[in-house]
XYZ file of C-alpha atoms in Angstrom:
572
model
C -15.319 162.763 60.290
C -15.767 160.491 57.459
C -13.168 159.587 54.684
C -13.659 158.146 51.145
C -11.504 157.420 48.212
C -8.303 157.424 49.501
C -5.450 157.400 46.981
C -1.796 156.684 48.084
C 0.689 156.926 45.202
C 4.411 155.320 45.098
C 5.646 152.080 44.839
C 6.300 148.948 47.268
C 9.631 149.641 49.195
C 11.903 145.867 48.287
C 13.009 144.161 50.925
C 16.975 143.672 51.676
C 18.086 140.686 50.672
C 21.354 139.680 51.996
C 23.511 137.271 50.559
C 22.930 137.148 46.336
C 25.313 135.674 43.832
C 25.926 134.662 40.343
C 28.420 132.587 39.838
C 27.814 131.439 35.922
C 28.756 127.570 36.431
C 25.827 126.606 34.322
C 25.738 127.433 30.700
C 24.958 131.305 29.325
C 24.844 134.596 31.374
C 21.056 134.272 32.634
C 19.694 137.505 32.307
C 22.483 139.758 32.002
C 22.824 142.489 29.467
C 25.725 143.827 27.515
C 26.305 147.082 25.489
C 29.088 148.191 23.377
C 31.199 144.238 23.125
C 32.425 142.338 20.226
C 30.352 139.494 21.858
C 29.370 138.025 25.565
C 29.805 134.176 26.340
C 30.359 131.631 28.902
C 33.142 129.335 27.506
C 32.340 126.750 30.343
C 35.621 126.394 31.877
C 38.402 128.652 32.344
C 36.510 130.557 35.338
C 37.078 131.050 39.020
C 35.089 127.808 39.045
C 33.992 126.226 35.741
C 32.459 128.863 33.656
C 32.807 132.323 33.301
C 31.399 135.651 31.543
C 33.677 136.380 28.951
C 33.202 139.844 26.969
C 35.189 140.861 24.258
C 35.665 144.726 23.060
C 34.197 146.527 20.113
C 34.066 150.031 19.741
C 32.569 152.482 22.165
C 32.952 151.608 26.110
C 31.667 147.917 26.676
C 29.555 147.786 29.452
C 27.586 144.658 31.360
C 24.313 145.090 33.478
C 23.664 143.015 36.345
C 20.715 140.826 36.460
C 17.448 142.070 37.703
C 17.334 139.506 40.588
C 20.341 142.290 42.061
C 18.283 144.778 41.886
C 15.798 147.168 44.598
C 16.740 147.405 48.080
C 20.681 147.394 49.006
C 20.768 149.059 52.374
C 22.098 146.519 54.725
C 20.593 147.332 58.586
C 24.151 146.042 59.895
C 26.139 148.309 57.625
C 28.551 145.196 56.520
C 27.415 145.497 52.938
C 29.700 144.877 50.009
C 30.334 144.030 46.786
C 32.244 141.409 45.209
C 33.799 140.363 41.677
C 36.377 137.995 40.227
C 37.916 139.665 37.453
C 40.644 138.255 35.075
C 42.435 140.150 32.086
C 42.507 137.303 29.064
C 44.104 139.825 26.318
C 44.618 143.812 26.093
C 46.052 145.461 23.087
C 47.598 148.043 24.702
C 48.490 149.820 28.388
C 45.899 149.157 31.347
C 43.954 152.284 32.135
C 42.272 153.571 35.386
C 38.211 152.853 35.210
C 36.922 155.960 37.414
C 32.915 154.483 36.763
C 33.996 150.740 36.797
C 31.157 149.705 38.909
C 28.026 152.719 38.838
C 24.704 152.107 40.774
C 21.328 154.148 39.567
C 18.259 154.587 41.292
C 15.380 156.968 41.829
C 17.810 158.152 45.406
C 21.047 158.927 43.131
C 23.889 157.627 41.459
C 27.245 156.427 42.729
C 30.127 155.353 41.039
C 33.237 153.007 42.514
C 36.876 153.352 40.745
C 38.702 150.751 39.511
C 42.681 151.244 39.232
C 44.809 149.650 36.799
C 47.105 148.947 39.553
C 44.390 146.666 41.286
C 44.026 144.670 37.808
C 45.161 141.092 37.434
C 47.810 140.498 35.359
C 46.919 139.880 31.255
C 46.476 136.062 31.409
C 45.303 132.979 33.321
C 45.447 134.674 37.190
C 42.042 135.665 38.249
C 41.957 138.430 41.180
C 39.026 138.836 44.055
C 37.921 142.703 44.488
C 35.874 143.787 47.329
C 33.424 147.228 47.430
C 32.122 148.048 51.064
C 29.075 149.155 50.703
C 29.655 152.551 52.696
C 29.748 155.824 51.349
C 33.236 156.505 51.843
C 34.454 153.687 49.383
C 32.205 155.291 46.734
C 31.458 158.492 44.540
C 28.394 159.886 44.937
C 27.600 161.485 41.975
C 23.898 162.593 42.245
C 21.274 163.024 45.306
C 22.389 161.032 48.529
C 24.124 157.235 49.222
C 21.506 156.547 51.760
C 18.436 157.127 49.920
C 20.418 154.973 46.642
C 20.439 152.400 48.452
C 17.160 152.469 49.746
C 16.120 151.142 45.605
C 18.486 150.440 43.567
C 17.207 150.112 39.966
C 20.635 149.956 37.677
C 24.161 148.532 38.511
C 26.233 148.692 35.345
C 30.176 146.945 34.638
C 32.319 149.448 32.811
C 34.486 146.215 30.935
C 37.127 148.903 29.255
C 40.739 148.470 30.831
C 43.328 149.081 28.576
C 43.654 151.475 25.763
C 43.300 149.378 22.761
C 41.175 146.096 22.553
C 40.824 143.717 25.023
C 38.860 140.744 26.219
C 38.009 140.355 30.074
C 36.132 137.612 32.301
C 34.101 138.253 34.872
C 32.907 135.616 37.540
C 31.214 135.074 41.180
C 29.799 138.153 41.155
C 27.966 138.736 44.792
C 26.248 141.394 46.531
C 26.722 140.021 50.430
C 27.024 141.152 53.866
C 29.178 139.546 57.272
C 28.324 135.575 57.426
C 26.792 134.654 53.452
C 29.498 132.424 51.957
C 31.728 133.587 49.109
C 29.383 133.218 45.357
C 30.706 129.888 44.192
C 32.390 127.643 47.184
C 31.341 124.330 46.965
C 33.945 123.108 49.687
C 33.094 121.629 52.837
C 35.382 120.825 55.226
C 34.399 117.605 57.992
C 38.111 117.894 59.854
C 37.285 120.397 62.977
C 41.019 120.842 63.121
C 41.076 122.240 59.059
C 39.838 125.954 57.653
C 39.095 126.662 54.565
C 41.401 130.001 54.711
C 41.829 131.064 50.706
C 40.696 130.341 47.277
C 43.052 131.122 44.201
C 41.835 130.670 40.590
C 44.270 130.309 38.525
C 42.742 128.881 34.551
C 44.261 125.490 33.779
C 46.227 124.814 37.009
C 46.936 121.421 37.626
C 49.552 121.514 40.319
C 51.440 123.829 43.392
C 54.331 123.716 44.907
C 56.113 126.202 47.677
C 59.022 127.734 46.563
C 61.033 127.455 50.665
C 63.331 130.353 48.916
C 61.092 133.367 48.615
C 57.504 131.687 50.328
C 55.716 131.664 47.585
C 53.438 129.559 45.333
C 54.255 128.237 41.692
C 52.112 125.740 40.254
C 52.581 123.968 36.367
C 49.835 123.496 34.107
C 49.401 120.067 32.303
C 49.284 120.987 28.639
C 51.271 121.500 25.961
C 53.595 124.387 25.307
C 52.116 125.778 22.872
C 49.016 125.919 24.653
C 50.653 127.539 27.950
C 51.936 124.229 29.709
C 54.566 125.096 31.833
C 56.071 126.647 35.189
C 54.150 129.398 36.127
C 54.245 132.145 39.486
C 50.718 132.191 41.364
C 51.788 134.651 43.775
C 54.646 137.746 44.538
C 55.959 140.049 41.941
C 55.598 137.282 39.148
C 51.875 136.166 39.824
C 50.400 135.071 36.187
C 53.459 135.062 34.464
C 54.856 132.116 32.717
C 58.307 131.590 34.130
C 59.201 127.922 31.394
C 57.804 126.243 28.854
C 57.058 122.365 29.135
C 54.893 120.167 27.617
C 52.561 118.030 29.624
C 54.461 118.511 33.283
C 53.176 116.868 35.927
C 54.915 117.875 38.996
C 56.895 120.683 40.551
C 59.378 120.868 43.260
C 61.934 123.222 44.528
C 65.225 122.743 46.601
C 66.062 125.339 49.080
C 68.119 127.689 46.952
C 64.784 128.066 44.927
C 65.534 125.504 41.987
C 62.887 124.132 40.919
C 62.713 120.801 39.256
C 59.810 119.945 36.785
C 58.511 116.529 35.647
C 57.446 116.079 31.937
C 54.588 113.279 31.719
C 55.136 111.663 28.428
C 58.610 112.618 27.232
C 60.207 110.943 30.625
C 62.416 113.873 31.454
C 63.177 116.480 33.971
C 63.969 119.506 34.003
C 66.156 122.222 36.010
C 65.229 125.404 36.239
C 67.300 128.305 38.378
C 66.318 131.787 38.447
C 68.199 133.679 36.144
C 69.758 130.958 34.379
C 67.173 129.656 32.239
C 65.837 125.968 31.820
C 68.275 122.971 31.971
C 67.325 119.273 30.918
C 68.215 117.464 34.340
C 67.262 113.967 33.317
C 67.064 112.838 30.022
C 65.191 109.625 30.464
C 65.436 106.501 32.993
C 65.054 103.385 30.760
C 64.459 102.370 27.346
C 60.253 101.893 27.343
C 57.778 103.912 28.691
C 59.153 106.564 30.488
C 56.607 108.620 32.741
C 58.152 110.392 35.437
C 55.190 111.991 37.594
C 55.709 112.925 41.352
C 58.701 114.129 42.989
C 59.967 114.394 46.853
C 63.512 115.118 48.650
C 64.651 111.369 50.496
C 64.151 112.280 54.165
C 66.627 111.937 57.001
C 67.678 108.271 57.188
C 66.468 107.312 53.746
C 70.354 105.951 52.604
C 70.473 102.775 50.843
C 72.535 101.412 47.920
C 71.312 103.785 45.495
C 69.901 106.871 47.159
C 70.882 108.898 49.852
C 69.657 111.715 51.727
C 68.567 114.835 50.159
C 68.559 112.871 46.697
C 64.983 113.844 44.789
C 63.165 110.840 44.283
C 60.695 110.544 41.350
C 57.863 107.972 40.590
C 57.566 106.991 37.296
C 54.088 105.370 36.720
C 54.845 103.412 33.375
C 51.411 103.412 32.586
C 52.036 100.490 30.317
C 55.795 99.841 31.547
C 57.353 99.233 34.654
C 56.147 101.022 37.584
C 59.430 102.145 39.509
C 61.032 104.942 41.559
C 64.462 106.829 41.154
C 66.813 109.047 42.613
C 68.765 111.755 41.445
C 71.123 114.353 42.585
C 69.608 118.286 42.722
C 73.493 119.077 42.261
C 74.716 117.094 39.498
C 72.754 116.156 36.068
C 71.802 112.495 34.712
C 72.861 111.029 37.908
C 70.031 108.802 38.088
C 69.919 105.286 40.635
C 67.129 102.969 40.050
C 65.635 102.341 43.745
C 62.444 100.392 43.460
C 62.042 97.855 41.099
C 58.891 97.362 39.137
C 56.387 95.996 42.062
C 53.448 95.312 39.529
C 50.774 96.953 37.737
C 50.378 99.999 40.355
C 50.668 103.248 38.770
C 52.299 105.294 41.229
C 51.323 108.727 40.778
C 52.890 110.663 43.617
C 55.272 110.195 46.210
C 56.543 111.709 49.672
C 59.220 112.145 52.071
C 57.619 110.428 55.594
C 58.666 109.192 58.493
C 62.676 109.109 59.101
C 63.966 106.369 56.865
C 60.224 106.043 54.913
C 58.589 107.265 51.989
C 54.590 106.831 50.464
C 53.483 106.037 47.495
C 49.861 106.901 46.263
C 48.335 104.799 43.362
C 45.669 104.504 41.333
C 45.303 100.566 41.063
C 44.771 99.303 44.797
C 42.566 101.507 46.335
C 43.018 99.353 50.141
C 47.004 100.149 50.592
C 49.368 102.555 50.503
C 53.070 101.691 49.650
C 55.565 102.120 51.916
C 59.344 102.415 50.403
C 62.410 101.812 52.494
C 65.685 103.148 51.352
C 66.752 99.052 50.109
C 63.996 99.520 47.262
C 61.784 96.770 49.415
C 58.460 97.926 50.206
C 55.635 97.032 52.535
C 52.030 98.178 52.508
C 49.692 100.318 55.122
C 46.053 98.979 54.758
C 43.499 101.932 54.569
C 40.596 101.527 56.824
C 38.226 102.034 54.090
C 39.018 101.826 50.017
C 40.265 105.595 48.463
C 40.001 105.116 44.407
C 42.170 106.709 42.225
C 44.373 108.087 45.036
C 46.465 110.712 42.802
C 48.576 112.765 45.018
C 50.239 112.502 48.423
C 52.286 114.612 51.392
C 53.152 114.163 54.737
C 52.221 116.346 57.849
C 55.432 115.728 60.325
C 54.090 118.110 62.833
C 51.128 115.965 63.548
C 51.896 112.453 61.798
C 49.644 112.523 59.006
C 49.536 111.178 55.186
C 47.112 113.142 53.304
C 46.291 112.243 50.212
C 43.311 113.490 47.455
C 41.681 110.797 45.830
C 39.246 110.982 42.261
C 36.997 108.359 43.054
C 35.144 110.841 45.863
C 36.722 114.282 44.705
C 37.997 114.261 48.007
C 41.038 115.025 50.640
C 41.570 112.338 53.590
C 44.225 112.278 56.374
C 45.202 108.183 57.148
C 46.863 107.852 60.472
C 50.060 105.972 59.126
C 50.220 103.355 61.938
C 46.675 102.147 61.690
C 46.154 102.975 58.636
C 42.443 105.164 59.719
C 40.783 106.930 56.880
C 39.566 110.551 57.855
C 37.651 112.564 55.542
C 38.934 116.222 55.575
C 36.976 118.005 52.791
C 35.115 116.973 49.717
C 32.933 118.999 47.140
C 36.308 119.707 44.762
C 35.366 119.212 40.680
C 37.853 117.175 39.988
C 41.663 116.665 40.164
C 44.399 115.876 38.418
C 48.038 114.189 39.407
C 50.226 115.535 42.068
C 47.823 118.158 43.204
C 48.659 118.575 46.755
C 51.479 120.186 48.860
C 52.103 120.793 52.668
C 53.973 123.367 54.397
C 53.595 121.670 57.868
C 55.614 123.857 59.662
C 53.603 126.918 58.145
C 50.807 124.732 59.326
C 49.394 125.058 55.712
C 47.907 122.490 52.926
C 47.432 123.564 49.597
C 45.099 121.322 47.216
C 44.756 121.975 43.320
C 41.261 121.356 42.286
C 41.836 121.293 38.650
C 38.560 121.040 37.730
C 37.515 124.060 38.720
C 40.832 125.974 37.797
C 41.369 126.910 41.966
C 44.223 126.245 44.320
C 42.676 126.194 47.913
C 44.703 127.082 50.925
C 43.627 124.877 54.378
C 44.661 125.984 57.353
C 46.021 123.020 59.598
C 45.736 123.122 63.339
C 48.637 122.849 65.167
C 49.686 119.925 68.041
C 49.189 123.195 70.526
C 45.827 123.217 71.537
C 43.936 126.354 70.682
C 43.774 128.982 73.074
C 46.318 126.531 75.452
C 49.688 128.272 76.208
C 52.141 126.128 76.965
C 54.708 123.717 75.088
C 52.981 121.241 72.927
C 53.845 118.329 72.318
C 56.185 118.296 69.508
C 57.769 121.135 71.116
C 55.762 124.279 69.629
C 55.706 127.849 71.256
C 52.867 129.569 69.341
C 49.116 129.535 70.634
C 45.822 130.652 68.665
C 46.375 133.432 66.739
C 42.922 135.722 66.169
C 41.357 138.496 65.029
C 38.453 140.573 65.531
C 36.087 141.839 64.241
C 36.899 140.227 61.122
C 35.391 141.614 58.786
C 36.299 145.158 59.799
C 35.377 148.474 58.631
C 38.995 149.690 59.896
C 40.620 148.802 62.915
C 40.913 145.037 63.720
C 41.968 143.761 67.481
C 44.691 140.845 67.055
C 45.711 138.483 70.224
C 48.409 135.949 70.205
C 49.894 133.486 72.443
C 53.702 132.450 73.140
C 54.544 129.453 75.528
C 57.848 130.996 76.516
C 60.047 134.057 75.830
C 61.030 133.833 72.400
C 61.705 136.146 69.181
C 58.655 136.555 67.090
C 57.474 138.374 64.357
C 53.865 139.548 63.301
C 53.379 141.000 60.148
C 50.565 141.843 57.359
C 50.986 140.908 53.781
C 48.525 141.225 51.358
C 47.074 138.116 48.537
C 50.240 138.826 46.095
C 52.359 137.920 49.104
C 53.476 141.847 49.301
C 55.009 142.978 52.624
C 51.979 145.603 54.161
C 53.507 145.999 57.549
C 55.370 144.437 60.481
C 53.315 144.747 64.271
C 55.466 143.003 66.152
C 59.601 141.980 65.937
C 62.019 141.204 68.668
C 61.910 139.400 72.200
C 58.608 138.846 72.803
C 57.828 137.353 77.016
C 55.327 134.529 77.272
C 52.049 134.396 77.585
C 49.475 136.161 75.708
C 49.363 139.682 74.356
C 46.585 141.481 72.772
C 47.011 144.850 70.190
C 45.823 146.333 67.236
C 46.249 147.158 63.766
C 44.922 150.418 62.443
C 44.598 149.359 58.354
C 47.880 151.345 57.793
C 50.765 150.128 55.692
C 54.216 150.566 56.977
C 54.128 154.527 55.528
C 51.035 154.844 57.483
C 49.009 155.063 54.276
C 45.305 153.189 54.883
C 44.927 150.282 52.569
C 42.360 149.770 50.452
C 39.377 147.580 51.481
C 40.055 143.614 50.650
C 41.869 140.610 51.947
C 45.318 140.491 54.259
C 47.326 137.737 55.612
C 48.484 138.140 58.922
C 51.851 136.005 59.685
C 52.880 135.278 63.132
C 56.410 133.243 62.941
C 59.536 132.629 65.310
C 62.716 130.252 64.146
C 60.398 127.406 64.065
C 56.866 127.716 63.824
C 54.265 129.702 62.108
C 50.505 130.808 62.173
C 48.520 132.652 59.747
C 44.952 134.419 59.957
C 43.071 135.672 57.277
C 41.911 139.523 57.620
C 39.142 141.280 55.986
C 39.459 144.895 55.874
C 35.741 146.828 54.398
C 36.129 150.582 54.431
């Protein structure tokens, strides 16, 4: 047999590619396409991480196209294919609307289409919300011929951009098609400390600082700009997440006492200000000398801090003076204008933050000396820890007491360091943030949790501290803990996920599921729990036994003292 001329018609099968993102931090949309908008830009800031896509509506249904470097073959051989967008609602003229074809993929195989609810939507404003798409057939509409053979070449995936039933203008950011192991679109973070995680990334446009809220759990933060141009106390998380809760200009720190008053530092104005839920704002302090007033960080006085002008529980405040006295006050969080001068202008040092430390002590973080930190007694007489190596610009400050650490984030290096505060050792923890701005740091060391505002890129991240109980090490540590590791697996998880947990004696414990918004999903463990370690599992149900949708969960394990938290990714 002989053959000649052999035609073979078709096209070159692409190959899988399996971790692709665009995260528009550099100037324009790259080869995107837009129908139907009253215009497509990327403002440069304002994003999930410097820039953004923003669209803006016009008449008929305003659509975006993903880039042709997306495109061809999306069938992961593992199956742990999905989708991910930032999305964030700047404006809408009217009610928010269910998108049933918010996300459609074409190809020569078929069409599918993925839903987006206007429950799942941001709220209108500044929050910007992380939505996950599996990439399995059961998270999707198939519309035309078969998922399998879609996926095989895919040659369109379009961005239905209508949400509300008038006009509105949306942004759109870190868009990714990925699978189990490629890192999230835009995460320029890396962490050096073995004993920190990276565990969650909030953007949040404008942030400049967070604080916990001991009262309800939750996060608040204040944005650094005038009223008028949404300065202010505002909710990141719960029931409230994106919505302005006060009006300030320029504040430029945040904290609250345990009822869940929060107290709010105005930059150039030199006042503070009260604010209790339900009762509106309240000027607390309506200035601390004649001059230049410039309160900035704020911290309770910690057991043993009493001296002639402060005692324990008082708030103390660090006013910076930029060109007047550098000093720190007290003040009751019970009774108004009841401020006590405690330090003394020391010098040109420009104290920017301050913390409760060590019984009887409290830090100071500068900008001038970049060798020392300032240590305050409760007398007003200070003394200085010498840094093992220079930290420039050191803006903001907080104290770990479960594992006697200063941490502080410094602008000279864009950086977070722990310094051992008896030697005065500089460790780097992370580094990679865009930039940051005053007071941009808080702890929850008992929560074993370190939040850090990286105001340059709009984002709050979440660390996850270890704890003084080795991992995996039952047993009491030593600073008297009870909870072990806490883990999860397989994480991510098309459904059910295996959890494990570890108690060093018989205690009462709790182990429950929340969601990003800090929503209650479901409780998996409450009582008298024995000691030792105990394995189970969650099935993806909520506490009606309705499955959840695919995304990101928090999983809480806490007794009277102590608490651990694991991040969960569910990907139907």
């Amino acid at each position: 047999m002989r053959l000649d001329n052999i035609r073979v018609s078709g096209h070159v099968a692409p190959v899988y590619s399996s971790c692709r993102g665009k995260t528009f931090s550099a100037a324009g949309l790259g080869d995107w396409s837009f129908t139907s908008t009253g215009g497509a830009t990327n403002p440069g800031d304002g994003g999930n991480g410097g820039g953004f896509c923003q669209v803006s509506d016009a008449s008929g249904v305003s659509s975006a196209y993903v880039a042709s470097g997306f495109l061809g073959n999306w069938y992961s051989p593992s199956g742990s294919g999905y989708l991910t967008i930032d999305l964030r609602l700047l404006s809408a003229g009217g009610a928010l609307i269910d998108v049933p074809e918010f996300i459609r993929l074409s190809g020569p195989g078929g069409t599918a289409v993925a839903a987006m609810p206007a429950a799942e939507l941001p709220p209108i404003g500044r929050l910007w919300k992380t939505i996950t798409f599996p990439l399995t057939a059961a998270a999707w509409t198939v519309t035309a011929g078969s998922w399998d053979a879609l996926l095989m070449d895919v040659s369109e995936c379009r961005l239905q951009l209508e949400f509300s039933n008038s006009t509105e203008t949306i942004g759109v950011d870190n868009f990714g098609r990925l699978t189990a192991g490629c890192p999230p679109p835009d995460l320029p973070i890396v962490v050096s400390d073995p004993g920190v995680e990276l565990c969650e990334v909030l953007g949040f446009a404008g942030i400049s600082t967070v604080a916990l809220n001991p009262a309800d759990g939750l996060l608040y933060g204040t944005i650094d700009s005038a009223s008028g141009s949404c300065g202010g106390l505002w909710a990141l998380a719960g029931p409230a997440a994106g919505m302005r809760l006060a009006a300030y200009a320029l504040p430029a720190h945040l904290i609250f006492d345990a009822s869940g008053a929060a107290f709010t530092t105005e930059d150039t104005s030199g006042e503070i200000y009260h604010d209790a839920s339900g009762s509106g704002s309240t000027l607390w302090v309506s200035g601390f000398h004649s001059g230049d007033d410039d309160p900035s960080g704020l911290c309770f006085a910690p057991p043993g801090f009493s001296g002639p002008n402060v005692n324990p529980g008082d708030i103390l405040v660090a006013d910076c003076g930029y060109n007047g006295q550098d000093d720190v006050w007290a003040f009751s969080a019970a009774v108004a204008e009841d401020e006590r001068l405690v330090m003394p202008h020391p010098g040109d040092r420009d104290f920017r933050d301050i913390a409760s430390g060590r019984p009887g002590q409290v830090y100071l973080a500068g900008t001038v000396d970049p060798n020392t930190i300032t240590i305050l007694a409760p007398d007003g007489t200070t003394t200085t820890l010498t840094l093992s190596v220079p930290l420039t610009n050191m803006v903001g400050i907080d104290y770990d007491a479960v594992m006697d650490r200063i941490y502080v984030i410094e602008q000279g290096g864009n950086s977070l360091r722990w310094i051992n505060p008896t030697t005065g050792s500089v460790t780097l923890v992370a580094d990679g943030f865009a930039g940051f701005t005053y007071c941009g740091i808080e702890i929850d060391a008992a929560g074993r949790r370190l939040w850090v505002v990286d105001a340059g890129a709009s984002r709050v991240y979440e660390f996850c501290l270890a704890s003084a109980l080795g991992a995996g090490e039952p047993g009491a540590s030593p600073l008297g803990g009870l909870l072990g590791e806490l883990k999860a697996w397989p994480n991510p998880a098309p459904a059910a996920i295996g959890i494990s947990f570890a108690l060093a004696s018989e205690t009462d414990a709790r182990l429950e599921v929340y969601d990003l918004a800090g929503r209650f999903v479901r409780s998996l463990v409450a009582g008298r729990q024995p000691a030792g370690e105990r394995t189970l599992r969650w099935d993806g149900r909520d506490a009606r036994g309705r499955r959840v949708a695919s995304g990101i969960y928090l999983l809480r394990l806490s007794t009277a003292g102590e608490e651990r938290s694991a991040r969960l990714v569910l990907l139907r």
